[in-house]
């Protein structure tokens, strides 16, 4: 169940001084509606909240496969979203987008940090963008790593690529998008090609699967997310109104998101870094990934938000 959900659903700081180093400190955050969120703080520097993908994945694989290399310059806060990973399920099945955004805000408040960086992967981009729109004054910068801001578009791009791999003709129409997507993924799995949606290197995906097989979740959010209409909305138009500095990291072979999806992002203050690779650049191209994030944070800190657009 965990492996299927991961492949079918995956898409996808600070006041004025740095906080002291944190040494792998796990601490739960109890939300205002009584959900216990797994949260871990580690590293030193400006505070950065990592928002994992899915819907319904967890933060462990990012942290273990190279995300922790950022801890030498960022105080990373890893958390598992409600109904995901090591966090509790939502009472009354409240997985609304606004509630997910409030979870991030409550994590920020508990961290005692006035302004944070957000680093999102895959589906997490939708949460990060909506948080930044609602709480712009709380965000120093946004890092979108292999992120989708239009779930429908990304699923259509996945189907398109699977048709190319298998010489099939699964439809891209809105009416049957999700059922045909699931059928296509099942067929891809039967042919032993499902790893190609994340990477051209099968052994790397197997390592990712090994970590994700330990995910203790009931996958409550994953099972409900696609029935929540607000997650199907195209959020790329929102980007025009978000003036926060944004770093977009995109893979030239990211078939999970769509290789050209980044071109629809219109953040006024954005920088785009293209890296040759697929959906898990944070692991497969870790040095390039870490350098891109480090350079962005350094520039943002030094220029106090006065970043020149590099679109």
PDB file of C-alpha atoms in Angstrom:
ATOM      1  CA  UNK A   1       0.000   0.000   0.000  1.00  0.00           C
ATOM      2  CA  UNK A   2       2.750   2.459   0.955  1.00  0.00           C
ATOM      3  CA  UNK A   3       4.741   1.905  -2.241  1.00  0.00           C
ATOM      4  CA  UNK A   4       1.625   2.193  -4.426  1.00  0.00           C
ATOM      5  CA  UNK A   5       0.537   5.415  -2.758  1.00  0.00           C
ATOM      6  CA  UNK A   6       4.002   6.911  -3.022  1.00  0.00           C
ATOM      7  CA  UNK A   7       4.247   6.238  -6.738  1.00  0.00           C
ATOM      8  CA  UNK A   8       0.688   7.204  -7.549  1.00  0.00           C
ATOM      9  CA  UNK A   9       0.454  10.270  -5.290  1.00  0.00           C
ATOM     10  CA  UNK A  10       4.025  11.537  -5.155  1.00  0.00           C
ATOM     11  CA  UNK A  11       4.687  14.759  -6.952  1.00  0.00           C
ATOM     12  CA  UNK A  12       4.859  15.256  -6.263  1.00  0.00           C
ATOM     13  CA  UNK A  13      14.062  32.850   9.562  1.00  0.00           C
ATOM     14  CA  UNK A  14      14.685  34.058  11.757  1.00  0.00           C
ATOM     15  CA  UNK A  15      14.171  37.277  13.765  1.00  0.00           C
ATOM     16  CA  UNK A  16      17.234  39.404  13.088  1.00  0.00           C
ATOM     17  CA  UNK A  17      19.754  36.863  14.341  1.00  0.00           C
ATOM     18  CA  UNK A  18      20.327  33.171  13.695  1.00  0.00           C
ATOM     19  CA  UNK A  19      19.088  30.670  16.245  1.00  0.00           C
ATOM     20  CA  UNK A  20      21.474  28.364  18.055  1.00  0.00           C
ATOM     21  CA  UNK A  21      22.260  24.945  16.669  1.00  0.00           C
ATOM     22  CA  UNK A  22      19.726  22.222  17.214  1.00  0.00           C
ATOM     23  CA  UNK A  23      20.846  18.622  17.532  1.00  0.00           C
ATOM     24  CA  UNK A  24      18.213  16.300  16.129  1.00  0.00           C
ATOM     25  CA  UNK A  25      15.555  17.399  18.567  1.00  0.00           C
ATOM     26  CA  UNK A  26      12.178  15.731  18.049  1.00  0.00           C
ATOM     27  CA  UNK A  27       9.237  17.559  19.523  1.00  0.00           C
ATOM     28  CA  UNK A  28       5.507  17.183  18.885  1.00  0.00           C
ATOM     29  CA  UNK A  29       3.329  20.131  17.944  1.00  0.00           C
ATOM     30  CA  UNK A  30      -0.255  19.857  19.134  1.00  0.00           C
ATOM     31  CA  UNK A  31      -2.426  21.847  16.771  1.00  0.00           C
ATOM     32  CA  UNK A  32      -5.390  23.975  17.798  1.00  0.00           C
ATOM     33  CA  UNK A  33      -7.720  21.179  16.667  1.00  0.00           C
ATOM     34  CA  UNK A  34      -5.753  18.594  18.680  1.00  0.00           C
ATOM     35  CA  UNK A  35      -3.699  16.834  16.017  1.00  0.00           C
ATOM     36  CA  UNK A  36      -0.270  15.700  17.178  1.00  0.00           C
ATOM     37  CA  UNK A  37       2.243  16.569  14.451  1.00  0.00           C
ATOM     38  CA  UNK A  38       5.644  14.904  14.299  1.00  0.00           C
ATOM     39  CA  UNK A  39       8.197  17.720  14.187  1.00  0.00           C
ATOM     40  CA  UNK A  40      11.981  17.659  14.305  1.00  0.00           C
ATOM     41  CA  UNK A  41      14.448  20.543  14.441  1.00  0.00           C
ATOM     42  CA  UNK A  42      18.066  20.110  13.424  1.00  0.00           C
ATOM     43  CA  UNK A  43      20.873  22.365  12.246  1.00  0.00           C
ATOM     44  CA  UNK A  44      21.954  25.957  12.712  1.00  0.00           C
ATOM     45  CA  UNK A  45      21.210  29.210  10.945  1.00  0.00           C
ATOM     46  CA  UNK A  46      17.988  30.784   9.679  1.00  0.00           C
ATOM     47  CA  UNK A  47      14.902  28.672  10.310  1.00  0.00           C
ATOM     48  CA  UNK A  48      13.539  26.705   7.361  1.00  0.00           C
ATOM     49  CA  UNK A  49      10.358  24.597   7.470  1.00  0.00           C
ATOM     50  CA  UNK A  50      10.413  21.632   5.082  1.00  0.00           C
ATOM     51  CA  UNK A  51       7.045  20.787   3.488  1.00  0.00           C
ATOM     52  CA  UNK A  52       7.025  17.285   2.034  1.00  0.00           C
ATOM     53  CA  UNK A  53       5.110  16.021  -0.969  1.00  0.00           C
ATOM     54  CA  UNK A  54       2.540  13.339  -1.572  1.00  0.00           C
ATOM     55  CA  UNK A  55      -0.222  13.986  -0.882  1.00  0.00           C
ATOM     56  CA  UNK A  56       0.504  11.870   2.159  1.00  0.00           C
ATOM     57  CA  UNK A  57       4.242  11.161   2.023  1.00  0.00           C
ATOM     58  CA  UNK A  58       6.561  12.078   4.943  1.00  0.00           C
ATOM     59  CA  UNK A  59       9.710  14.069   5.681  1.00  0.00           C
ATOM     60  CA  UNK A  60      12.033  11.176   6.532  1.00  0.00           C
ATOM     61  CA  UNK A  61      13.140  10.329   2.984  1.00  0.00           C
ATOM     62  CA  UNK A  62      14.087  13.930   2.186  1.00  0.00           C
ATOM     63  CA  UNK A  63      16.012  14.284   5.424  1.00  0.00           C
ATOM     64  CA  UNK A  64      17.834  10.955   5.088  1.00  0.00           C
ATOM     65  CA  UNK A  65      18.677  11.259   1.392  1.00  0.00           C
ATOM     66  CA  UNK A  66      20.542  14.534   1.477  1.00  0.00           C
ATOM     67  CA  UNK A  67      18.159  17.132   2.830  1.00  0.00           C
ATOM     68  CA  UNK A  68      20.128  17.053   6.075  1.00  0.00           C
ATOM     69  CA  UNK A  69      23.145  18.478   4.215  1.00  0.00           C
ATOM     70  CA  UNK A  70      21.357  21.819   4.491  1.00  0.00           C
ATOM     71  CA  UNK A  71      21.680  21.728   8.281  1.00  0.00           C
ATOM     72  CA  UNK A  72      25.157  23.282   8.229  1.00  0.00           C
ATOM     73  CA  UNK A  73      23.564  26.576   7.218  1.00  0.00           C
ATOM     74  CA  UNK A  74      19.874  26.262   8.046  1.00  0.00           C
ATOM     75  CA  UNK A  75      17.975  25.291  11.175  1.00  0.00           C
ATOM     76  CA  UNK A  76      15.738  22.769   9.437  1.00  0.00           C
ATOM     77  CA  UNK A  77      12.296  21.987  10.825  1.00  0.00           C
ATOM     78  CA  UNK A  78      11.022  18.727   9.381  1.00  0.00           C
ATOM     79  CA  UNK A  79       7.398  17.812   9.987  1.00  0.00           C
ATOM     80  CA  UNK A  80       4.943  15.197   8.767  1.00  0.00           C
ATOM     81  CA  UNK A  81       1.615  16.588   7.615  1.00  0.00           C
ATOM     82  CA  UNK A  82      -1.549  15.532   9.414  1.00  0.00           C
ATOM     83  CA  UNK A  83      -2.699  12.099   8.312  1.00  0.00           C
ATOM     84  CA  UNK A  84       0.815  11.391   7.034  1.00  0.00           C
ATOM     85  CA  UNK A  85       4.001   9.753   8.272  1.00  0.00           C
ATOM     86  CA  UNK A  86       4.416   9.895  12.041  1.00  0.00           C
ATOM     87  CA  UNK A  87       1.691  12.492  12.623  1.00  0.00           C
ATOM     88  CA  UNK A  88      -1.832  11.855  13.824  1.00  0.00           C
ATOM     89  CA  UNK A  89      -4.948  11.747  11.681  1.00  0.00           C
ATOM     90  CA  UNK A  90      -7.298  14.716  11.535  1.00  0.00           C
ATOM     91  CA  UNK A  91     -10.430  14.766  13.684  1.00  0.00           C
ATOM     92  CA  UNK A  92     -13.552  14.978  11.580  1.00  0.00           C
ATOM     93  CA  UNK A  93     -11.284  14.312   8.565  1.00  0.00           C
ATOM     94  CA  UNK A  94     -10.307  17.974   8.282  1.00  0.00           C
ATOM     95  CA  UNK A  95      -7.658  18.017   5.565  1.00  0.00           C
ATOM     96  CA  UNK A  96      -8.730  21.277   3.994  1.00  0.00           C
ATOM     97  CA  UNK A  97      -6.053  23.428   2.413  1.00  0.00           C
ATOM     98  CA  UNK A  98      -6.661  26.194   4.933  1.00  0.00           C
ATOM     99  CA  UNK A  99      -6.201  23.753   7.830  1.00  0.00           C
ATOM    100  CA  UNK A 100      -2.945  22.432   6.345  1.00  0.00           C
ATOM    101  CA  UNK A 101      -1.727  26.031   6.032  1.00  0.00           C
ATOM    102  CA  UNK A 102      -2.653  26.696   9.666  1.00  0.00           C
ATOM    103  CA  UNK A 103      -0.583  23.676  10.721  1.00  0.00           C
ATOM    104  CA  UNK A 104       2.490  25.332   9.183  1.00  0.00           C
ATOM    105  CA  UNK A 105       1.686  28.595  10.948  1.00  0.00           C
ATOM    106  CA  UNK A 106       1.322  26.840  14.298  1.00  0.00           C
ATOM    107  CA  UNK A 107       4.685  25.120  13.771  1.00  0.00           C
ATOM    108  CA  UNK A 108       6.221  28.517  13.053  1.00  0.00           C
ATOM    109  CA  UNK A 109       4.697  30.005  16.201  1.00  0.00           C
ATOM    110  CA  UNK A 110       5.932  27.158  18.372  1.00  0.00           C
ATOM    111  CA  UNK A 111       9.434  27.550  16.917  1.00  0.00           C
ATOM    112  CA  UNK A 112       9.493  31.077  18.339  1.00  0.00           C
ATOM    113  CA  UNK A 113      10.678  32.461  15.012  1.00  0.00           C
ATOM    114  CA  UNK A 114       9.154  35.601  13.520  1.00  0.00           C
ATOM    115  CA  UNK A 115      10.009  34.880   9.869  1.00  0.00           C
ATOM    116  CA  UNK A 116      10.967  31.586   8.223  1.00  0.00           C
ATOM    117  CA  UNK A 117      12.042  30.109   4.936  1.00  0.00           C
ATOM    118  CA  UNK A 118       9.814  27.465   3.373  1.00  0.00           C
ATOM    119  CA  UNK A 119      11.339  24.580   1.422  1.00  0.00           C
ATOM    120  CA  UNK A 120       8.716  22.510  -0.368  1.00  0.00           C
ATOM    121  CA  UNK A 121       9.015  19.391  -2.487  1.00  0.00           C
ATOM    122  CA  UNK A 122       6.514  18.170  -5.070  1.00  0.00           C
ATOM    123  CA  UNK A 123       2.879  18.489  -3.872  1.00  0.00           C
ATOM    124  CA  UNK A 124       4.205  20.526  -0.954  1.00  0.00           C
ATOM    125  CA  UNK A 125       4.472  23.470  -3.316  1.00  0.00           C
ATOM    126  CA  UNK A 126       0.705  23.970  -3.160  1.00  0.00           C
ATOM    127  CA  UNK A 127       0.851  24.250   0.633  1.00  0.00           C
ATOM    128  CA  UNK A 128       3.872  26.557   0.602  1.00  0.00           C
ATOM    129  CA  UNK A 129       2.368  28.909  -1.989  1.00  0.00           C
ATOM    130  CA  UNK A 130      -0.915  29.189  -0.138  1.00  0.00           C
ATOM    131  CA  UNK A 131       0.875  29.780   3.160  1.00  0.00           C
ATOM    132  CA  UNK A 132       2.949  32.549   1.581  1.00  0.00           C
ATOM    133  CA  UNK A 133      -0.138  34.179   0.171  1.00  0.00           C
ATOM    134  CA  UNK A 134      -1.900  34.171   3.546  1.00  0.00           C
ATOM    135  CA  UNK A 135       1.104  34.891   5.775  1.00  0.00           C
ATOM    136  CA  UNK A 136       3.444  36.852   3.514  1.00  0.00           C
ATOM    137  CA  UNK A 137       4.805  38.822   6.468  1.00  0.00           C
ATOM    138  CA  UNK A 138       6.031  35.567   8.050  1.00  0.00           C
ATOM    139  CA  UNK A 139       8.063  34.346   5.067  1.00  0.00           C
ATOM    140  CA  UNK A 140      11.635  35.372   4.267  1.00  0.00           C
ATOM    141  CA  UNK A 141      11.915  33.205   1.178  1.00  0.00           C
ATOM    142  CA  UNK A 142      10.380  30.210  -0.591  1.00  0.00           C
ATOM    143  CA  UNK A 143      12.276  27.305  -2.163  1.00  0.00           C
ATOM    144  CA  UNK A 144      10.149  25.215  -4.535  1.00  0.00           C
ATOM    145  CA  UNK A 145      12.024  21.986  -5.317  1.00  0.00           C
ATOM    146  CA  UNK A 146      10.409  19.932  -8.101  1.00  0.00           C
ATOM    147  CA  UNK A 147       7.039  21.392  -7.134  1.00  0.00           C
ATOM    148  CA  UNK A 148       3.645  21.336  -8.749  1.00  0.00           C
ATOM    149  CA  UNK A 149       1.219  24.220  -8.420  1.00  0.00           C
ATOM    150  CA  UNK A 150      -1.318  22.541 -10.686  1.00  0.00           C
ATOM    151  CA  UNK A 151      -2.081  18.952  -9.763  1.00  0.00           C
ATOM    152  CA  UNK A 152      -4.241  18.331 -12.836  1.00  0.00           C
ATOM    153  CA  UNK A 153      -1.488  19.494 -15.177  1.00  0.00           C
ATOM    154  CA  UNK A 154       1.106  17.289 -13.486  1.00  0.00           C
ATOM    155  CA  UNK A 155      -1.109  14.191 -13.663  1.00  0.00           C
ATOM    156  CA  UNK A 156      -1.722  14.861 -17.343  1.00  0.00           C
ATOM    157  CA  UNK A 157       2.027  15.153 -17.930  1.00  0.00           C
ATOM    158  CA  UNK A 158       2.563  11.854 -16.127  1.00  0.00           C
ATOM    159  CA  UNK A 159      -0.018  10.127 -18.307  1.00  0.00           C
ATOM    160  CA  UNK A 160       1.560  11.648 -21.418  1.00  0.00           C
ATOM    161  CA  UNK A 161       4.975  10.287 -20.434  1.00  0.00           C
ATOM    162  CA  UNK A 162       3.590   6.860 -19.531  1.00  0.00           C
ATOM    163  CA  UNK A 163       1.881   6.649 -22.918  1.00  0.00           C
ATOM    164  CA  UNK A 164       5.246   7.400 -24.491  1.00  0.00           C
ATOM    165  CA  UNK A 165       7.016   4.716 -22.439  1.00  0.00           C
ATOM    166  CA  UNK A 166       4.424   1.998 -23.041  1.00  0.00           C
ATOM    167  CA  UNK A 167       3.054   3.029 -26.433  1.00  0.00           C
ATOM    168  CA  UNK A 168      -0.441   3.284 -24.924  1.00  0.00           C
ATOM    169  CA  UNK A 169      -3.226   5.805 -25.368  1.00  0.00           C
ATOM    170  CA  UNK A 170      -4.586   6.526 -21.885  1.00  0.00           C
ATOM    171  CA  UNK A 171      -6.704   9.663 -22.051  1.00  0.00           C
ATOM    172  CA  UNK A 172      -5.790  13.083 -20.663  1.00  0.00           C
ATOM    173  CA  UNK A 173      -9.382  14.276 -20.437  1.00  0.00           C
ATOM    174  CA  UNK A 174     -10.672  15.869 -17.240  1.00  0.00           C
ATOM    175  CA  UNK A 175     -13.648  13.505 -17.008  1.00  0.00           C
ATOM    176  CA  UNK A 176     -11.569  10.347 -16.513  1.00  0.00           C
ATOM    177  CA  UNK A 177      -8.211  11.796 -15.494  1.00  0.00           C
ATOM    178  CA  UNK A 178      -7.785  10.130 -12.103  1.00  0.00           C
ATOM    179  CA  UNK A 179      -9.134   6.669 -13.079  1.00  0.00           C
ATOM    180  CA  UNK A 180      -6.997   6.611 -16.226  1.00  0.00           C
ATOM    181  CA  UNK A 181      -3.989   7.841 -14.268  1.00  0.00           C
ATOM    182  CA  UNK A 182      -4.351   4.941 -11.825  1.00  0.00           C
ATOM    183  CA  UNK A 183      -4.798   2.445 -14.686  1.00  0.00           C
ATOM    184  CA  UNK A 184      -1.711   3.775 -16.412  1.00  0.00           C
ATOM    185  CA  UNK A 185       0.363   3.589 -13.231  1.00  0.00           C
ATOM    186  CA  UNK A 186      -0.760   0.021 -12.621  1.00  0.00           C
ATOM    187  CA  UNK A 187       0.238  -0.956 -16.145  1.00  0.00           C
ATOM    188  CA  UNK A 188       3.572   0.801 -15.775  1.00  0.00           C
ATOM    189  CA  UNK A 189       4.201  -1.167 -12.595  1.00  0.00           C
ATOM    190  CA  UNK A 190       3.419  -4.445 -14.344  1.00  0.00           C
ATOM    191  CA  UNK A 191       6.057  -3.605 -16.938  1.00  0.00           C
ATOM    192  CA  UNK A 192       8.590  -2.780 -14.214  1.00  0.00           C
ATOM    193  CA  UNK A 193       8.960   0.798 -15.418  1.00  0.00           C
ATOM    194  CA  UNK A 194       7.352   2.707 -12.567  1.00  0.00           C
ATOM    195  CA  UNK A 195      10.730   3.894 -11.239  1.00  0.00           C
ATOM    196  CA  UNK A 196      11.103   6.048 -14.362  1.00  0.00           C
ATOM    197  CA  UNK A 197       8.508   8.487 -13.054  1.00  0.00           C
ATOM    198  CA  UNK A 198      11.009   9.561 -10.395  1.00  0.00           C
ATOM    199  CA  UNK A 199      14.415   8.826 -11.884  1.00  0.00           C
ATOM    200  CA  UNK A 200      16.275   7.086 -14.664  1.00  0.00           C
ATOM    201  CA  UNK A 201      18.252   5.207 -12.013  1.00  0.00           C
ATOM    202  CA  UNK A 202      16.306   2.228 -10.686  1.00  0.00           C
ATOM    203  CA  UNK A 203      18.625   1.581  -7.728  1.00  0.00           C
ATOM    204  CA  UNK A 204      18.105   5.123  -6.445  1.00  0.00           C
ATOM    205  CA  UNK A 205      14.353   4.662  -6.483  1.00  0.00           C
ATOM    206  CA  UNK A 206      14.725   1.314  -4.730  1.00  0.00           C
ATOM    207  CA  UNK A 207      16.651   3.057  -1.960  1.00  0.00           C
ATOM    208  CA  UNK A 208      13.885   5.637  -1.681  1.00  0.00           C
ATOM    209  CA  UNK A 209      11.328   2.820  -1.519  1.00  0.00           C
ATOM    210  CA  UNK A 210      13.290   1.118   1.251  1.00  0.00           C
ATOM    211  CA  UNK A 211      13.068   4.244   3.398  1.00  0.00           C
ATOM    212  CA  UNK A 212       9.436   4.885   2.552  1.00  0.00           C
ATOM    213  CA  UNK A 213       8.501   1.295   3.368  1.00  0.00           C
ATOM    214  CA  UNK A 214       9.088   2.241   7.027  1.00  0.00           C
ATOM    215  CA  UNK A 215       6.448   4.980   6.875  1.00  0.00           C
ATOM    216  CA  UNK A 216       4.077   4.107   9.760  1.00  0.00           C
ATOM    217  CA  UNK A 217       1.177   6.167   8.403  1.00  0.00           C
ATOM    218  CA  UNK A 218      -2.380   5.001   7.839  1.00  0.00           C
ATOM    219  CA  UNK A 219      -2.240   7.272   4.753  1.00  0.00           C
ATOM    220  CA  UNK A 220      -5.423   9.006   5.825  1.00  0.00           C
ATOM    221  CA  UNK A 221      -4.592  12.254   4.029  1.00  0.00           C
ATOM    222  CA  UNK A 222      -3.425  10.403   0.907  1.00  0.00           C
ATOM    223  CA  UNK A 223      -6.728   8.551   0.694  1.00  0.00           C
ATOM    224  CA  UNK A 224      -8.819  11.715   1.007  1.00  0.00           C
ATOM    225  CA  UNK A 225      -6.806  14.414  -0.738  1.00  0.00           C
ATOM    226  CA  UNK A 226      -7.993  13.740  -4.274  1.00  0.00           C
ATOM    227  CA  UNK A 227     -11.627  14.088  -3.242  1.00  0.00           C
ATOM    228  CA  UNK A 228     -10.972  17.624  -1.943  1.00  0.00           C
ATOM    229  CA  UNK A 229     -11.606  19.978  -4.841  1.00  0.00           C
ATOM    230  CA  UNK A 230      -9.324  22.797  -3.679  1.00  0.00           C
ATOM    231  CA  UNK A 231      -6.274  20.611  -4.296  1.00  0.00           C
ATOM    232  CA  UNK A 232      -7.243  20.373  -7.965  1.00  0.00           C
ATOM    233  CA  UNK A 233      -7.135  24.125  -8.461  1.00  0.00           C
ATOM    234  CA  UNK A 234      -4.483  25.739 -10.645  1.00  0.00           C
ATOM    235  CA  UNK A 235      -2.441  27.913  -8.276  1.00  0.00           C
ATOM    236  CA  UNK A 236      -0.028  29.312 -10.855  1.00  0.00           C
ATOM    237  CA  UNK A 237      -2.061  32.570 -11.232  1.00  0.00           C
ATOM    238  CA  UNK A 238      -1.557  33.169  -7.487  1.00  0.00           C
ATOM    239  CA  UNK A 239       2.173  33.442  -8.046  1.00  0.00           C
ATOM    240  CA  UNK A 240       1.870  36.927  -9.559  1.00  0.00           C
ATOM    241  CA  UNK A 241       0.747  38.369  -6.220  1.00  0.00           C
ATOM    242  CA  UNK A 242       3.461  36.807  -4.032  1.00  0.00           C
ATOM    243  CA  UNK A 243       6.352  39.258  -3.763  1.00  0.00           C
ATOM    244  CA  UNK A 244       8.457  37.093  -1.431  1.00  0.00           C
ATOM    245  CA  UNK A 245      11.821  36.003  -2.897  1.00  0.00           C
ATOM    246  CA  UNK A 246      11.369  32.591  -4.533  1.00  0.00           C
ATOM    247  CA  UNK A 247      13.860  29.986  -5.717  1.00  0.00           C
ATOM    248  CA  UNK A 248      12.464  27.468  -8.200  1.00  0.00           C
ATOM    249  CA  UNK A 249      14.562  24.309  -8.609  1.00  0.00           C
ATOM    250  CA  UNK A 250      13.393  22.202 -11.549  1.00  0.00           C
ATOM    251  CA  UNK A 251      14.576  18.963 -13.113  1.00  0.00           C
ATOM    252  CA  UNK A 252      15.043  18.776 -16.862  1.00  0.00           C
ATOM    253  CA  UNK A 253      13.707  15.213 -16.743  1.00  0.00           C
ATOM    254  CA  UNK A 254      11.085  15.584 -14.009  1.00  0.00           C
ATOM    255  CA  UNK A 255       8.269  13.486 -15.448  1.00  0.00           C
ATOM    256  CA  UNK A 256       6.297  13.570 -12.180  1.00  0.00           C
ATOM    257  CA  UNK A 257       5.715  17.321 -12.356  1.00  0.00           C
ATOM    258  CA  UNK A 258       6.215  18.087 -16.030  1.00  0.00           C
ATOM    259  CA  UNK A 259       9.545  19.331 -17.326  1.00  0.00           C
ATOM    260  CA  UNK A 260       8.152  22.737 -18.308  1.00  0.00           C
ATOM    261  CA  UNK A 261       5.726  23.367 -15.444  1.00  0.00           C
ATOM    262  CA  UNK A 262       8.065  25.956 -13.911  1.00  0.00           C
ATOM    263  CA  UNK A 263       7.504  28.191 -16.964  1.00  0.00           C
ATOM    264  CA  UNK A 264       3.984  28.956 -15.727  1.00  0.00           C
ATOM    265  CA  UNK A 265       5.275  30.354 -12.402  1.00  0.00           C
ATOM    266  CA  UNK A 266       5.092  34.159 -12.360  1.00  0.00           C
ATOM    267  CA  UNK A 267       6.494  35.164  -8.978  1.00  0.00           C
ATOM    268  CA  UNK A 268       7.733  38.750  -9.400  1.00  0.00           C
ATOM    269  CA  UNK A 269      10.874  37.998  -7.393  1.00  0.00           C
ATOM    270  CA  UNK A 270      11.826  34.532  -8.609  1.00  0.00           C
ATOM    271  CA  UNK A 271      15.026  32.808  -9.607  1.00  0.00           C
ATOM    272  CA  UNK A 272      14.966  29.576 -11.598  1.00  0.00           C
ATOM    273  CA  UNK A 273      17.665  26.909 -11.381  1.00  0.00           C
ATOM    274  CA  UNK A 274      17.492  24.038 -13.866  1.00  0.00           C
ATOM    275  CA  UNK A 275      19.314  20.858 -12.904  1.00  0.00           C
ATOM    276  CA  UNK A 276      19.781  17.885 -15.211  1.00  0.00           C
ATOM    277  CA  UNK A 277      17.766  15.155 -13.512  1.00  0.00           C
ATOM    278  CA  UNK A 278      14.396  13.906 -12.385  1.00  0.00           C
ATOM    279  CA  UNK A 279      12.101  14.288  -9.379  1.00  0.00           C
ATOM    280  CA  UNK A 280      14.559  13.569  -6.550  1.00  0.00           C
ATOM    281  CA  UNK A 281      17.280  16.127  -7.259  1.00  0.00           C
ATOM    282  CA  UNK A 282      17.830  16.625  -3.523  1.00  0.00           C
ATOM    283  CA  UNK A 283      19.406  13.151  -3.522  1.00  0.00           C
ATOM    284  CA  UNK A 284      20.703  12.487  -7.032  1.00  0.00           C
ATOM    285  CA  UNK A 285      22.156  15.970  -7.562  1.00  0.00           C
ATOM    286  CA  UNK A 286      22.690  16.842  -3.915  1.00  0.00           C
ATOM    287  CA  UNK A 287      25.722  19.110  -4.332  1.00  0.00           C
ATOM    288  CA  UNK A 288      23.988  21.225  -6.968  1.00  0.00           C
ATOM    289  CA  UNK A 289      20.790  21.246  -4.928  1.00  0.00           C
ATOM    290  CA  UNK A 290      22.484  22.325  -1.696  1.00  0.00           C
ATOM    291  CA  UNK A 291      24.516  25.000  -3.485  1.00  0.00           C
ATOM    292  CA  UNK A 292      21.395  26.456  -5.121  1.00  0.00           C
ATOM    293  CA  UNK A 293      19.606  26.675  -1.769  1.00  0.00           C
ATOM    294  CA  UNK A 294      22.691  28.025   0.019  1.00  0.00           C
ATOM    295  CA  UNK A 295      23.282  30.728  -2.578  1.00  0.00           C
ATOM    296  CA  UNK A 296      19.627  31.772  -2.475  1.00  0.00           C
ATOM    297  CA  UNK A 297      19.539  32.032   1.317  1.00  0.00           C
ATOM    298  CA  UNK A 298      22.852  33.904   1.411  1.00  0.00           C
ATOM    299  CA  UNK A 299      21.612  36.375  -1.209  1.00  0.00           C
ATOM    300  CA  UNK A 300      18.270  36.845   0.537  1.00  0.00           C
ATOM    301  CA  UNK A 301      19.884  37.401   3.932  1.00  0.00           C
ATOM    302  CA  UNK A 302      22.406  39.896   2.566  1.00  0.00           C
ATOM    303  CA  UNK A 303      20.014  41.862   0.386  1.00  0.00           C
ATOM    304  CA  UNK A 304      17.123  41.950   2.873  1.00  0.00           C
ATOM    305  CA  UNK A 305      14.670  40.777   0.231  1.00  0.00           C
ATOM    306  CA  UNK A 306      15.924  43.025  -2.587  1.00  0.00           C
ATOM    307  CA  UNK A 307      16.462  40.227  -5.078  1.00  0.00           C
ATOM    308  CA  UNK A 308      16.416  40.954  -8.795  1.00  0.00           C
ATOM    309  CA  UNK A 309      14.045  38.788 -10.829  1.00  0.00           C
ATOM    310  CA  UNK A 310      15.809  36.119 -12.892  1.00  0.00           C
ATOM    311  CA  UNK A 311      13.032  34.675 -15.002  1.00  0.00           C
TER     312      UNK A 311
END
